[in-house]
Amino acid sequence: MTMSKGFTLELDPEAAGLLAGTLLAGDSCAVQVRHGKSGTLLLCALPGERGQGMRLHLRMPDATTG
């Protein structure tokens, strides 16, 4: 099996604790994460469909127009 390229997300201790607690409780939250030179992204955790597991969404900030 070959491994696809991955990426690393960096969380500060407060965001990591919030995310961990949210995943254990099955609640929703959104925390800012850093991804190398790409800057800050938003990692959203939501309960899964029909209460099964969790869904994680990684959102990029909207482009600023000006």
PQR file with spaces between the fields and no chain letter, atoms N, CA, C, O and H, PARSE charges and radii, in Angstrom:
ATOM       1  N    MET     1       0.849   -1.172    0.000 -0.4000 1.5000
ATOM       2  CA   MET     1       0.000    0.000    0.000 -0.0000 2.0000
ATOM       3  C    MET     1       0.892    1.231    0.000  0.5500 1.7000
ATOM       4  O    MET     1       1.843    1.305    0.777 -0.5500 1.4000
ATOM       5  N    THR     2       0.599    2.189   -0.855 -0.4000 1.5000
ATOM       6  CA   THR     2       1.352    3.434   -0.868 -0.0000 2.0000
ATOM       7  C    THR     2       0.608    4.472   -0.054  0.5500 1.7000
ATOM       8  O    THR     2      -0.622    4.481   -0.006 -0.5500 1.4000
ATOM       9  H    THR     2      -0.174    2.128   -1.486  0.4000 1.0000
ATOM      10  N    MET     3       1.368    5.348    0.587 -0.4000 1.5000
ATOM      11  CA   MET     3       0.773    6.400    1.404 -0.0000 2.0000
ATOM      12  C    MET     3       0.620    7.663    0.572  0.5500 1.7000
ATOM      13  O    MET     3       1.535    8.049   -0.155 -0.5500 1.4000
ATOM      14  H    MET     3       2.367    5.341    0.549  0.4000 1.0000
ATOM      15  N    SER     4      -0.526    8.300    0.678 -0.4000 1.5000
ATOM      16  CA   SER     4      -0.716    9.572   -0.009 -0.0000 2.0000
ATOM      17  C    SER     4      -0.051   10.672    0.805  0.5500 1.7000
ATOM      18  O    SER     4       0.241   10.494    1.988 -0.5500 1.4000
ATOM      19  H    SER     4      -1.270    7.987    1.268  0.4000 1.0000
ATOM      20  N    LYS     5       0.181   11.792    0.172 -0.4000 1.5000
ATOM      21  CA   LYS     5       0.765   12.917    0.880 -0.0000 2.0000
ATOM      22  C    LYS     5      -0.247   13.464    1.873  0.5500 1.7000
ATOM      23  O    LYS     5      -1.435   13.577    1.571 -0.5500 1.4000
ATOM      24  H    LYS     5      -0.056   11.937   -0.789  0.4000 1.0000
ATOM      25  N    GLY     6       0.229   13.794    3.035 -0.4000 1.5000
ATOM      26  CA   GLY     6      -0.642   14.336    4.072 -0.0000 2.0000
ATOM      27  C    GLY     6      -0.191   15.729    4.459  0.5500 1.7000
ATOM      28  O    GLY     6       0.719   16.286    3.845 -0.5500 1.4000
ATOM      29  H    GLY     6       1.195   13.702    3.280  0.4000 1.0000
ATOM      30  N    PHE     7      -0.815   16.284    5.458 -0.4000 1.5000
ATOM      31  CA   PHE     7      -0.419   17.577    5.967 -0.0000 2.0000
ATOM      32  C    PHE     7      -0.624   17.604    7.467  0.5500 1.7000
ATOM      33  O    PHE     7      -1.376   16.799    8.018 -0.5500 1.4000
ATOM      34  H    PHE     7      -1.555   15.832    5.957  0.4000 1.0000
ATOM      35  N    THR     8       0.045   18.528    8.119 -0.4000 1.5000
ATOM      36  CA   THR     8      -0.002   18.646    9.570 -0.0000 2.0000
ATOM      37  C    THR     8      -0.763   19.905    9.955  0.5500 1.7000
ATOM      38  O    THR     8      -0.543   20.979    9.395 -0.5500 1.4000
ATOM      39  H    THR     8       0.656   19.181    7.672  0.4000 1.0000
ATOM      40  N    LEU     9      -1.663   19.752   10.922 -0.4000 1.5000
ATOM      41  CA   LEU     9      -2.384   20.895   11.478 -0.0000 2.0000
ATOM      42  C    LEU     9      -1.860   21.127   12.886  0.5500 1.7000
ATOM      43  O    LEU     9      -1.737   20.183   13.666 -0.5500 1.4000
ATOM      44  H    LEU     9      -1.841   18.880   11.377  0.4000 1.0000
ATOM      45  N    GLU    10      -1.553   22.372   13.217 -0.4000 1.5000
ATOM      46  CA   GLU    10      -1.043   22.717   14.540 -0.0000 2.0000
ATOM      47  C    GLU    10      -2.135   23.409   15.340  0.5500 1.7000
ATOM      48  O    GLU    10      -2.772   24.349   14.865 -0.5500 1.4000
ATOM      49  H    GLU    10      -1.653   23.139   12.583  0.4000 1.0000
ATOM      50  N    LEU    11      -2.342   22.927   16.568 -0.4000 1.5000
ATOM      51  CA   LEU    11      -3.324   23.515   17.474 -0.0000 2.0000
ATOM      52  C    LEU    11      -2.605   24.003   18.716  0.5500 1.7000
ATOM      53  O    LEU    11      -1.653   23.371   19.175 -0.5500 1.4000
ATOM      54  H    LEU    11      -1.825   22.163   16.954  0.4000 1.0000
ATOM      55  N    ASP    12      -3.059   25.137   19.267 -0.4000 1.5000
ATOM      56  CA   ASP    12      -2.504   25.562   20.541 -0.0000 2.0000
ATOM      57  C    ASP    12      -3.147   24.698   21.636  0.5500 1.7000
ATOM      58  O    ASP    12      -4.156   24.042   21.376 -0.5500 1.4000
ATOM      59  H    ASP    12      -3.832   25.650   18.894  0.4000 1.0000
ATOM      60  N    PRO    13      -2.588   24.684   22.849 -0.5600 1.5000
ATOM      61  CA   PRO    13      -3.112   23.811   23.904  0.2800 2.0000
ATOM      62  C    PRO    13      -4.592   24.026   24.219  0.5500 1.7000
ATOM      63  O    PRO    13      -5.315   23.062   24.471 -0.5500 1.4000
ATOM      64  N    GLU    14      -5.047   25.276   24.208 -0.4000 1.5000
ATOM      65  CA   GLU    14      -6.459   25.545   24.504 -0.0000 2.0000
ATOM      66  C    GLU    14      -7.372   24.945   23.432  0.5500 1.7000
ATOM      67  O    GLU    14      -8.377   24.313   23.756 -0.5500 1.4000
ATOM      68  H    GLU    14      -4.459   26.059   24.004  0.4000 1.0000
ATOM      69  N    ALA    15      -7.023   25.142   22.160 -0.4000 1.5000
ATOM      70  CA   ALA    15      -7.824   24.594   21.066 -0.0000 2.0000
ATOM      71  C    ALA    15      -7.797   23.074   21.085  0.5500 1.7000
ATOM      72  O    ALA    15      -8.814   22.433   20.817 -0.5500 1.4000
ATOM      73  H    ALA    15      -6.206   25.655   21.897  0.4000 1.0000
ATOM      74  N    ALA    16      -6.646   22.490   21.397 -0.4000 1.5000
ATOM      75  CA   ALA    16      -6.542   21.029   21.462 -0.0000 2.0000
ATOM      76  C    ALA    16      -7.440   20.468   22.562  0.5500 1.7000
ATOM      77  O    ALA    16      -8.107   19.452   22.367 -0.5500 1.4000
ATOM      78  H    ALA    16      -5.820   23.010   21.614  0.4000 1.0000
ATOM      79  N    GLY    17      -7.454   21.127   23.709 -0.4000 1.5000
ATOM      80  CA   GLY    17      -8.316   20.681   24.814 -0.0000 2.0000
ATOM      81  C    GLY    17      -9.787   20.798   24.474  0.5500 1.7000
ATOM      82  O    GLY    17     -10.573   19.900   24.777 -0.5500 1.4000
ATOM      83  H    GLY    17      -6.912   21.953   23.867  0.4000 1.0000
ATOM      84  N    LEU    18     -10.165   21.902   23.844 -0.4000 1.5000
ATOM      85  CA   LEU    18     -11.560   22.101   23.438 -0.0000 2.0000
ATOM      86  C    LEU    18     -11.987   21.034   22.440  0.5500 1.7000
ATOM      87  O    LEU    18     -13.064   20.451   22.563 -0.5500 1.4000
ATOM      88  H    LEU    18      -9.527   22.632   23.597  0.4000 1.0000
ATOM      89  N    LEU    19     -11.137   20.783   21.453 -0.4000 1.5000
ATOM      90  CA   LEU    19     -11.455   19.778   20.442 -0.0000 2.0000
ATOM      91  C    LEU    19     -11.562   18.383   21.063  0.5500 1.7000
ATOM      92  O    LEU    19     -12.487   17.634   20.748 -0.5500 1.4000
ATOM      93  H    LEU    19     -10.262   21.256   21.353  0.4000 1.0000
ATOM      94  N    ALA    20     -10.629   18.038   21.935 -0.4000 1.5000
ATOM      95  CA   ALA    20     -10.655   16.717   22.581 -0.0000 2.0000
ATOM      96  C    ALA    20     -11.926   16.540   23.408  0.5500 1.7000
ATOM      97  O    ALA    20     -12.580   15.501   23.322 -0.5500 1.4000
ATOM      98  H    ALA    20      -9.878   18.647   22.190  0.4000 1.0000
ATOM      99  N    GLY    21     -12.274   17.535   24.197 -0.4000 1.5000
ATOM     100  CA   GLY    21     -13.493   17.455   25.004 -0.0000 2.0000
ATOM     101  C    GLY    21     -14.738   17.351   24.148  0.5500 1.7000
ATOM     102  O    GLY    21     -15.663   16.607   24.474 -0.5500 1.4000
ATOM     103  H    GLY    21     -11.743   18.379   24.266  0.4000 1.0000
ATOM     104  N    THR    22     -14.763   18.090   23.060 -0.4000 1.5000
ATOM     105  CA   THR    22     -15.898   18.068   22.143 -0.0000 2.0000
ATOM     106  C    THR    22     -16.060   16.691   21.514  0.5500 1.7000
ATOM     107  O    THR    22     -17.171   16.166   21.436 -0.5500 1.4000
ATOM     108  H    THR    22     -14.012   18.694   22.795  0.4000 1.0000
ATOM     109  N    LEU    23     -14.956   16.108   21.067 -0.4000 1.5000
ATOM     110  CA   LEU    23     -15.027   14.790   20.438 -0.0000 2.0000
ATOM     111  C    LEU    23     -15.503   13.733   21.431  0.5500 1.7000
ATOM     112  O    LEU    23     -16.300   12.863   21.081 -0.5500 1.4000
ATOM     113  H    LEU    23     -14.053   16.534   21.131  0.4000 1.0000
ATOM     114  N    LEU    24     -15.016   13.808   22.668 -0.4000 1.5000
ATOM     115  CA   LEU    24     -15.450   12.841   23.689 -0.0000 2.0000
ATOM     116  C    LEU    24     -16.924   12.998   24.034  0.5500 1.7000
ATOM     117  O    LEU    24     -17.617   12.008   24.270 -0.5500 1.4000
ATOM     118  H    LEU    24     -14.369   14.515   22.953  0.4000 1.0000
ATOM     119  N    ALA    25     -17.410   14.243   24.063 -0.4000 1.5000
ATOM     120  CA   ALA    25     -18.800   14.506   24.431 -0.0000 2.0000
ATOM     121  C    ALA    25     -19.761   14.357   23.264  0.5500 1.7000
ATOM     122  O    ALA    25     -20.969   14.241   23.472 -0.5500 1.4000
ATOM     123  H    ALA    25     -16.847   15.047   23.871  0.4000 1.0000
ATOM     124  N    GLY    26     -19.244   14.357   22.036 -0.4000 1.5000
ATOM     125  CA   GLY    26     -20.112   14.269   20.866 -0.0000 2.0000
ATOM     126  C    GLY    26     -20.804   15.581   20.548  0.5500 1.7000
ATOM     127  O    GLY    26     -21.846   15.587   19.892 -0.5500 1.4000
ATOM     128  H    GLY    26     -18.263   14.450   21.867  0.4000 1.0000
ATOM     129  N    ASP    27     -20.237   16.701   21.008 -0.4000 1.5000
ATOM     130  CA   ASP    27     -20.804   18.025   20.769 -0.0000 2.0000
ATOM     131  C    ASP    27     -20.203   18.639   19.506  0.5500 1.7000
ATOM     132  O    ASP    27     -19.456   17.988   18.775 -0.5500 1.4000
ATOM     133  H    ASP    27     -19.391   16.696   21.541  0.4000 1.0000
ATOM     134  N    SER    28     -20.543   19.904   19.266 -0.4000 1.5000
ATOM     135  CA   SER    28     -20.009   20.653   18.126 -0.0000 2.0000
ATOM     136  C    SER    28     -19.043   21.713   18.613  0.5500 1.7000
ATOM     137  O    SER    28     -19.208   22.253   19.707 -0.5500 1.4000
ATOM     138  H    SER    28     -21.149   20.433   19.860  0.4000 1.0000
ATOM     139  N    CYS    29     -18.034   22.015   17.806 -0.4000 1.5000
ATOM     140  CA   CYS    29     -17.143   23.141   18.092 -0.0000 2.0000
ATOM     141  C    CYS    29     -16.395   23.509   16.823  0.5500 1.7000
ATOM     142  O    CYS    29     -16.420   22.775   15.835 -0.5500 1.4000
ATOM     143  H    CYS    29     -17.900   21.577   16.918  0.4000 1.0000
ATOM     144  N    ALA    30     -15.736   24.646   16.862 -0.4000 1.5000
ATOM     145  CA   ALA    30     -14.864   25.079   15.775 -0.0000 2.0000
ATOM     146  C    ALA    30     -13.632   25.700   16.413  0.5500 1.7000
ATOM     147  O    ALA    30     -13.747   26.545   17.301 -0.5500 1.4000
ATOM     148  H    ALA    30     -15.715   25.242   17.664  0.4000 1.0000
ATOM     149  N    VAL    31     -12.457   25.286   15.965 -0.4000 1.5000
ATOM     150  CA   VAL    31     -11.210   25.817   16.500 -0.0000 2.0000
ATOM     151  C    VAL    31     -10.308   26.243   15.345  0.5500 1.7000
ATOM     152  O    VAL    31     -10.343   25.658   14.262 -0.5500 1.4000
ATOM     153  H    VAL    31     -12.364   24.600   15.243  0.4000 1.0000
ATOM     154  N    GLN    32      -9.505   27.265   15.594 -0.4000 1.5000
ATOM     155  CA   GLN    32      -8.538   27.698   14.589 -0.0000 2.0000
ATOM     156  C    GLN    32      -7.323   26.788   14.647  0.5500 1.7000
ATOM     157  O    GLN    32      -6.852   26.434   15.728 -0.5500 1.4000
ATOM     158  H    GLN    32      -9.476   27.741   16.473  0.4000 1.0000
ATOM     159  N    VAL    33      -6.822   26.415   13.488 -0.4000 1.5000
ATOM     160  CA   VAL    33      -5.619   25.599   13.380 -0.0000 2.0000
ATOM     161  C    VAL    33      -4.667   26.273   12.400  0.5500 1.7000
ATOM     162  O    VAL    33      -5.093   27.047   11.542 -0.5500 1.4000
ATOM     163  H    VAL    33      -7.205   26.702   12.610  0.4000 1.0000
ATOM     164  N    ARG    34      -3.379   25.976   12.531 -0.4000 1.5000
ATOM     165  CA   ARG    34      -2.379   26.522   11.617 -0.0000 2.0000
ATOM     166  C    ARG    34      -1.900   25.406   10.703  0.5500 1.7000
ATOM     167  O    ARG    34      -1.746   24.257   11.118 -0.5500 1.4000
ATOM     168  H    ARG    34      -3.033   25.348   13.228  0.4000 1.0000
ATOM     169  N    HIS    35      -1.672   25.771    9.463 -0.4000 1.5000
ATOM     170  CA   HIS    35      -1.168   24.809    8.481 -0.0000 2.0000
ATOM     171  C    HIS    35      -0.026   25.445    7.719  0.5500 1.7000
ATOM     172  O    HIS    35      -0.233   26.097    6.695 -0.5500 1.4000
ATOM     173  H    HIS    35      -1.797   26.704    9.126  0.4000 1.0000
ATOM     174  N    GLY    36       1.190   25.251    8.229 -0.4000 1.5000
ATOM     175  CA   GLY    36       2.389   25.741    7.562 -0.0000 2.0000
ATOM     176  C    GLY    36       2.261   27.154    7.043  0.5500 1.7000
ATOM     177  O    GLY    36       1.836   28.054    7.767 -0.5500 1.4000
ATOM     178  H    GLY    36       1.358   24.722    9.061  0.4000 1.0000
ATOM     179  N    LYS    37       2.626   27.349    5.792 -0.4000 1.5000
ATOM     180  CA   LYS    37       2.607   28.678    5.184 -0.0000 2.0000
ATOM     181  C    LYS    37       1.213   29.088    4.718  0.5500 1.7000
ATOM     182  O    LYS    37       1.001   30.237    4.332 -0.5500 1.4000
ATOM     183  H    LYS    37       2.971   26.618    5.204  0.4000 1.0000
ATOM     184  N    SER    38       0.262   28.154    4.753 -0.4000 1.5000
ATOM     185  CA   SER    38      -1.101   28.469    4.303 -0.0000 2.0000
ATOM     186  C    SER    38      -1.838   29.363    5.273  0.5500 1.7000
ATOM     187  O    SER    38      -2.844   29.972    4.910 -0.5500 1.4000
ATOM     188  H    SER    38       0.435   27.220    5.066  0.4000 1.0000
ATOM     189  N    GLY    39      -1.358   29.454    6.499 -0.4000 1.5000
ATOM     190  CA   GLY    39      -1.987   30.321    7.481 -0.0000 2.0000
ATOM     191  C    GLY    39      -2.992   29.589    8.346  0.5500 1.7000
ATOM     192  O    GLY    39      -2.856   28.395    8.614 -0.5500 1.4000
ATOM     193  H    GLY    39      -0.540   28.959    6.794  0.4000 1.0000
ATOM     194  N    THR    40      -4.002   30.324    8.776 -0.4000 1.5000
ATOM     195  CA   THR    40      -4.990   29.809    9.717 -0.0000 2.0000
ATOM     196  C    THR    40      -6.201   29.232    8.985  0.5500 1.7000
ATOM     197  O    THR    40      -6.724   29.827    8.043 -0.5500 1.4000
ATOM     198  H    THR    40      -4.113   31.294    8.558  0.4000 1.0000
ATOM     199  N    LEU    41      -6.625   28.067    9.441 -0.4000 1.5000
ATOM     200  CA   LEU    41      -7.829   27.405    8.927 -0.0000 2.0000
ATOM     201  C    LEU    41      -8.778   27.186   10.093  0.5500 1.7000
ATOM     202  O    LEU    41      -8.386   27.351   11.249 -0.5500 1.4000
ATOM     203  H    LEU    41      -6.200   27.583   10.206  0.4000 1.0000
ATOM     204  N    LEU    42     -10.002   26.824    9.811 -0.4000 1.5000
ATOM     205  CA   LEU    42     -10.991   26.542   10.843 -0.0000 2.0000
ATOM     206  C    LEU    42     -11.354   25.061   10.782  0.5500 1.7000
ATOM     207  O    LEU    42     -11.809   24.568    9.749 -0.5500 1.4000
ATOM     208  H    LEU    42     -10.320   26.690    8.872  0.4000 1.0000
ATOM     209  N    LEU    43     -11.151   24.359   11.889 -0.4000 1.5000
ATOM     210  CA   LEU    43     -11.501   22.942   11.990 -0.0000 2.0000
ATOM     211  C    LEU    43     -12.800   22.838   12.767  0.5500 1.7000
ATOM     212  O    LEU    43     -12.859   23.205   13.941 -0.5500 1.4000
ATOM     213  H    LEU    43     -10.781   24.760   12.728  0.4000 1.0000
ATOM     214  N    CYS    44     -13.846   22.339   12.113 -0.4000 1.5000
ATOM     215  CA   CYS    44     -15.174   22.233   12.721 -0.0000 2.0000
ATOM     216  C    CYS    44     -15.488   20.769   13.012  0.5500 1.7000
ATOM     217  O    CYS    44     -15.324   19.910   12.145 -0.5500 1.4000
ATOM     218  H    CYS    44     -13.798   22.041   11.159  0.4000 1.0000
ATOM     219  N    ALA    45     -15.931   20.490   14.215 -0.4000 1.5000
ATOM     220  CA   ALA    45     -16.348   19.144   14.614 -0.0000 2.0000
ATOM     221  C    ALA    45     -17.855   19.163   14.830  0.5500 1.7000
ATOM     222  O    ALA    45     -18.375   20.008   15.559 -0.5500 1.4000
ATOM     223  H    ALA    45     -16.064   21.188   14.920  0.4000 1.0000
ATOM     224  N    LEU    46     -18.552   18.230   14.193 -0.4000 1.5000
ATOM     225  CA   LEU    46     -20.010   18.144   14.285 -0.0000 2.0000
ATOM     226  C    LEU    46     -20.428   16.706   14.526  0.5500 1.7000
ATOM     227  O    LEU    46     -19.761   15.784   14.057 -0.5500 1.4000
ATOM     228  H    LEU    46     -18.130   17.543   13.601  0.4000 1.0000
ATOM     229  N    PRO    47     -21.528   16.496   15.255 -0.5600 1.5000
ATOM     230  CA   PRO    47     -22.012   15.123   15.419  0.2800 2.0000
ATOM     231  C    PRO    47     -22.307   14.499   14.057  0.5500 1.7000
ATOM     232  O    PRO    47     -22.734   15.191   13.132 -0.5500 1.4000
ATOM     233  N    GLY    48     -22.083   13.214   13.937 -0.4000 1.5000
ATOM     234  CA   GLY    48     -22.336   12.500   12.694 -0.0000 2.0000
ATOM     235  C    GLY    48     -23.821   12.342   12.419  0.5500 1.7000
ATOM     236  O    GLY    48     -24.664   12.622   13.271 -0.5500 1.4000
ATOM     237  H    GLY    48     -21.736   12.652   14.688  0.4000 1.0000
ATOM     238  N    GLU    49     -24.118   11.891   11.222 -0.4000 1.5000
ATOM     239  CA   GLU    49     -25.503   11.667   10.832 -0.0000 2.0000
ATOM     240  C    GLU    49     -26.129   10.580   11.702  0.5500 1.7000
ATOM     241  O    GLU    49     -25.493    9.574   12.016 -0.5500 1.4000
ATOM     242  H    GLU    49     -23.433   11.664   10.530  0.4000 1.0000
ATOM     243  N    ARG    50     -27.376   10.800   12.081 -0.4000 1.5000
ATOM     244  CA   ARG    50     -28.129    9.858   12.922 -0.0000 2.0000
ATOM     245  C    ARG    50     -27.401    9.539   14.229  0.5500 1.7000
ATOM     246  O    ARG    50     -27.551    8.452   14.785 -0.5500 1.4000
ATOM     247  H    ARG    50     -27.892   11.617   11.826  0.4000 1.0000
ATOM     248  N    GLY    51     -26.604   10.509   14.715 -0.4000 1.5000
ATOM     249  CA   GLY    51     -25.917   10.338   15.989 -0.0000 2.0000
ATOM     250  C    GLY    51     -24.759    9.361   15.960  0.5500 1.7000
ATOM     251  O    GLY    51     -24.282    8.942   17.015 -0.5500 1.4000
ATOM     252  H    GLY    51     -26.481   11.392   14.263  0.4000 1.0000
ATOM     253  N    GLN    52     -24.300    8.992   14.781 -0.4000 1.5000
ATOM     254  CA   GLN    52     -23.222    8.024   14.649 -0.0000 2.0000
ATOM     255  C    GLN    52     -21.892    8.738   14.433  0.5500 1.7000
ATOM     256  O    GLN    52     -21.696    9.368   13.394 -0.5500 1.4000
ATOM     257  H    GLN    52     -24.688    9.333   13.925  0.4000 1.0000
ATOM     258  N    GLY    53     -20.988    8.652   15.385 -0.4000 1.5000
ATOM     259  CA   GLY    53     -19.648    9.206   15.224 -0.0000 2.0000
ATOM     260  C    GLY    53     -19.629   10.723   15.122  0.5500 1.7000
ATOM     261  O    GLY    53     -20.551   11.409   15.562 -0.5500 1.4000
ATOM     262  H    GLY    53     -21.147    8.140   16.229  0.4000 1.0000
ATOM     263  N    MET    54     -18.551   11.228   14.528 -0.4000 1.5000
ATOM     264  CA   MET    54     -18.357   12.665   14.372 -0.0000 2.0000
ATOM     265  C    MET    54     -17.935   12.972   12.940  0.5500 1.7000
ATOM     266  O    MET    54     -17.386   12.116   12.247 -0.5500 1.4000
ATOM     267  H    MET    54     -17.802   10.671   14.171  0.4000 1.0000
ATOM     268  N    ARG    55     -18.197   14.204   12.503 -0.4000 1.5000
ATOM     269  CA   ARG    55     -17.731   14.693   11.208 -0.0000 2.0000
ATOM     270  C    ARG    55     -16.772   15.843   11.472  0.5500 1.7000
ATOM     271  O    ARG    55     -17.035   16.694   12.322 -0.5500 1.4000
ATOM     272  H    ARG    55     -18.644   14.900   13.066  0.4000 1.0000
ATOM     273  N    LEU    56     -15.668   15.869   10.750 -0.4000 1.5000
ATOM     274  CA   LEU    56     -14.716   16.975   10.850 -0.0000 2.0000
ATOM     275  C    LEU    56     -14.662   17.688    9.515  0.5500 1.7000
ATOM     276  O    LEU    56     -14.506   17.055    8.471 -0.5500 1.4000
ATOM     277  H    LEU    56     -15.454   15.178   10.060  0.4000 1.0000
ATOM     278  N    HIS    57     -14.791   19.001    9.546 -0.4000 1.5000
ATOM     279  CA   HIS    57     -14.717   19.825    8.337 -0.0000 2.0000
ATOM     280  C    HIS    57     -13.558   20.789    8.498  0.5500 1.7000
ATOM     281  O    HIS    57     -13.401   21.401    9.555 -0.5500 1.4000
ATOM     282  H    HIS    57     -14.919   19.516   10.394  0.4000 1.0000
ATOM     283  N    LEU    58     -12.753   20.928    7.473 -0.4000 1.5000
ATOM     284  CA   LEU    58     -11.662   21.886    7.465 -0.0000 2.0000
ATOM     285  C    LEU    58     -12.051   23.005    6.507  0.5500 1.7000
ATOM     286  O    LEU    58     -12.241   22.769    5.314 -0.5500 1.4000
ATOM     287  H    LEU    58     -12.880   20.431    6.615  0.4000 1.0000
ATOM     288  N    ARG    59     -12.169   24.209    7.025 -0.4000 1.5000
ATOM     289  CA   ARG    59     -12.634   25.343    6.222 -0.0000 2.0000
ATOM     290  C    ARG    59     -11.510   26.373    6.069  0.5500 1.7000
ATOM     291  O    ARG    59     -10.796   26.694    7.020 -0.5500 1.4000
ATOM     292  H    ARG    59     -12.015   24.400    7.995  0.4000 1.0000
ATOM     293  N    MET    60     -11.383   26.872    4.852 -0.4000 1.5000
ATOM     294  CA   MET    60     -10.427   27.937    4.570 -0.0000 2.0000
ATOM     295  C    MET    60     -11.135   29.268    4.726  0.5500 1.7000
ATOM     296  O    MET    60     -12.325   29.376    4.431 -0.5500 1.4000
ATOM     297  H    MET    60     -11.963   26.612    4.080  0.4000 1.0000
ATOM     298  N    PRO    61     -10.411   30.290    5.188 -0.5600 1.5000
ATOM     299  CA   PRO    61     -11.052   31.606    5.318  0.2800 2.0000
ATOM     300  C    PRO    61     -11.443   32.147    3.951  0.5500 1.7000
ATOM     301  O    PRO    61     -10.802   31.853    2.942 -0.5500 1.4000
ATOM     302  N    ASP    62     -12.503   32.937    3.937 -0.4000 1.5000
ATOM     303  CA   ASP    62     -12.940   33.577    2.698 -0.0000 2.0000
ATOM     304  C    ASP    62     -11.878   34.557    2.244  0.5500 1.7000
ATOM     305  O    ASP    62     -11.225   35.204    3.063 -0.5500 1.4000
ATOM     306  H    ASP    62     -13.024   33.176    4.756  0.4000 1.0000
ATOM     307  N    ALA    63     -11.707   34.664    0.939 -0.4000 1.5000
ATOM     308  CA   ALA    63     -10.753   35.629    0.390 -0.0000 2.0000
ATOM     309  C    ALA    63     -11.263   37.035    0.636  0.5500 1.7000
ATOM     310  O    ALA    63     -12.449   37.317    0.466 -0.5500 1.4000
ATOM     311  H    ALA    63     -12.237   34.139    0.273  0.4000 1.0000
ATOM     312  N    THR    64     -10.368   37.904    1.034 -0.4000 1.5000
ATOM     313  CA   THR    64     -10.739   39.291    1.276 -0.0000 2.0000
ATOM     314  C    THR    64     -10.711   40.061   -0.041  0.5500 1.7000
ATOM     315  O    THR    64      -9.741   40.003   -0.796 -0.5500 1.4000
ATOM     316  H    THR    64      -9.405   37.675    1.173  0.4000 1.0000
ATOM     317  N    THR    65     -11.773   40.764   -0.288 -0.4000 1.5000
ATOM     318  CA   THR    65     -11.828   41.567   -1.506 -0.0000 2.0000
ATOM     319  C    THR    65     -11.559   43.007   -1.140  0.5500 1.7000
ATOM     320  O    THR    65     -11.925   43.458   -0.055 -0.5500 1.4000
ATOM     321  H    THR    65     -12.562   40.811    0.326  0.4000 1.0000
ATOM     322  N    GLY    66     -10.930   43.719   -2.028 -0.4000 1.5000
ATOM     323  CA   GLY    66     -10.688   45.106   -1.682 -0.0000 2.0000
ATOM     324  C    GLY    66      -9.881   45.830   -2.623  0.5500 1.7000
ATOM     325  O    GLY    66      -9.616   47.016   -2.425 -0.5500 1.4000
ATOM     326  H    GLY    66     -10.633   43.352   -2.909  0.4000 1.0000
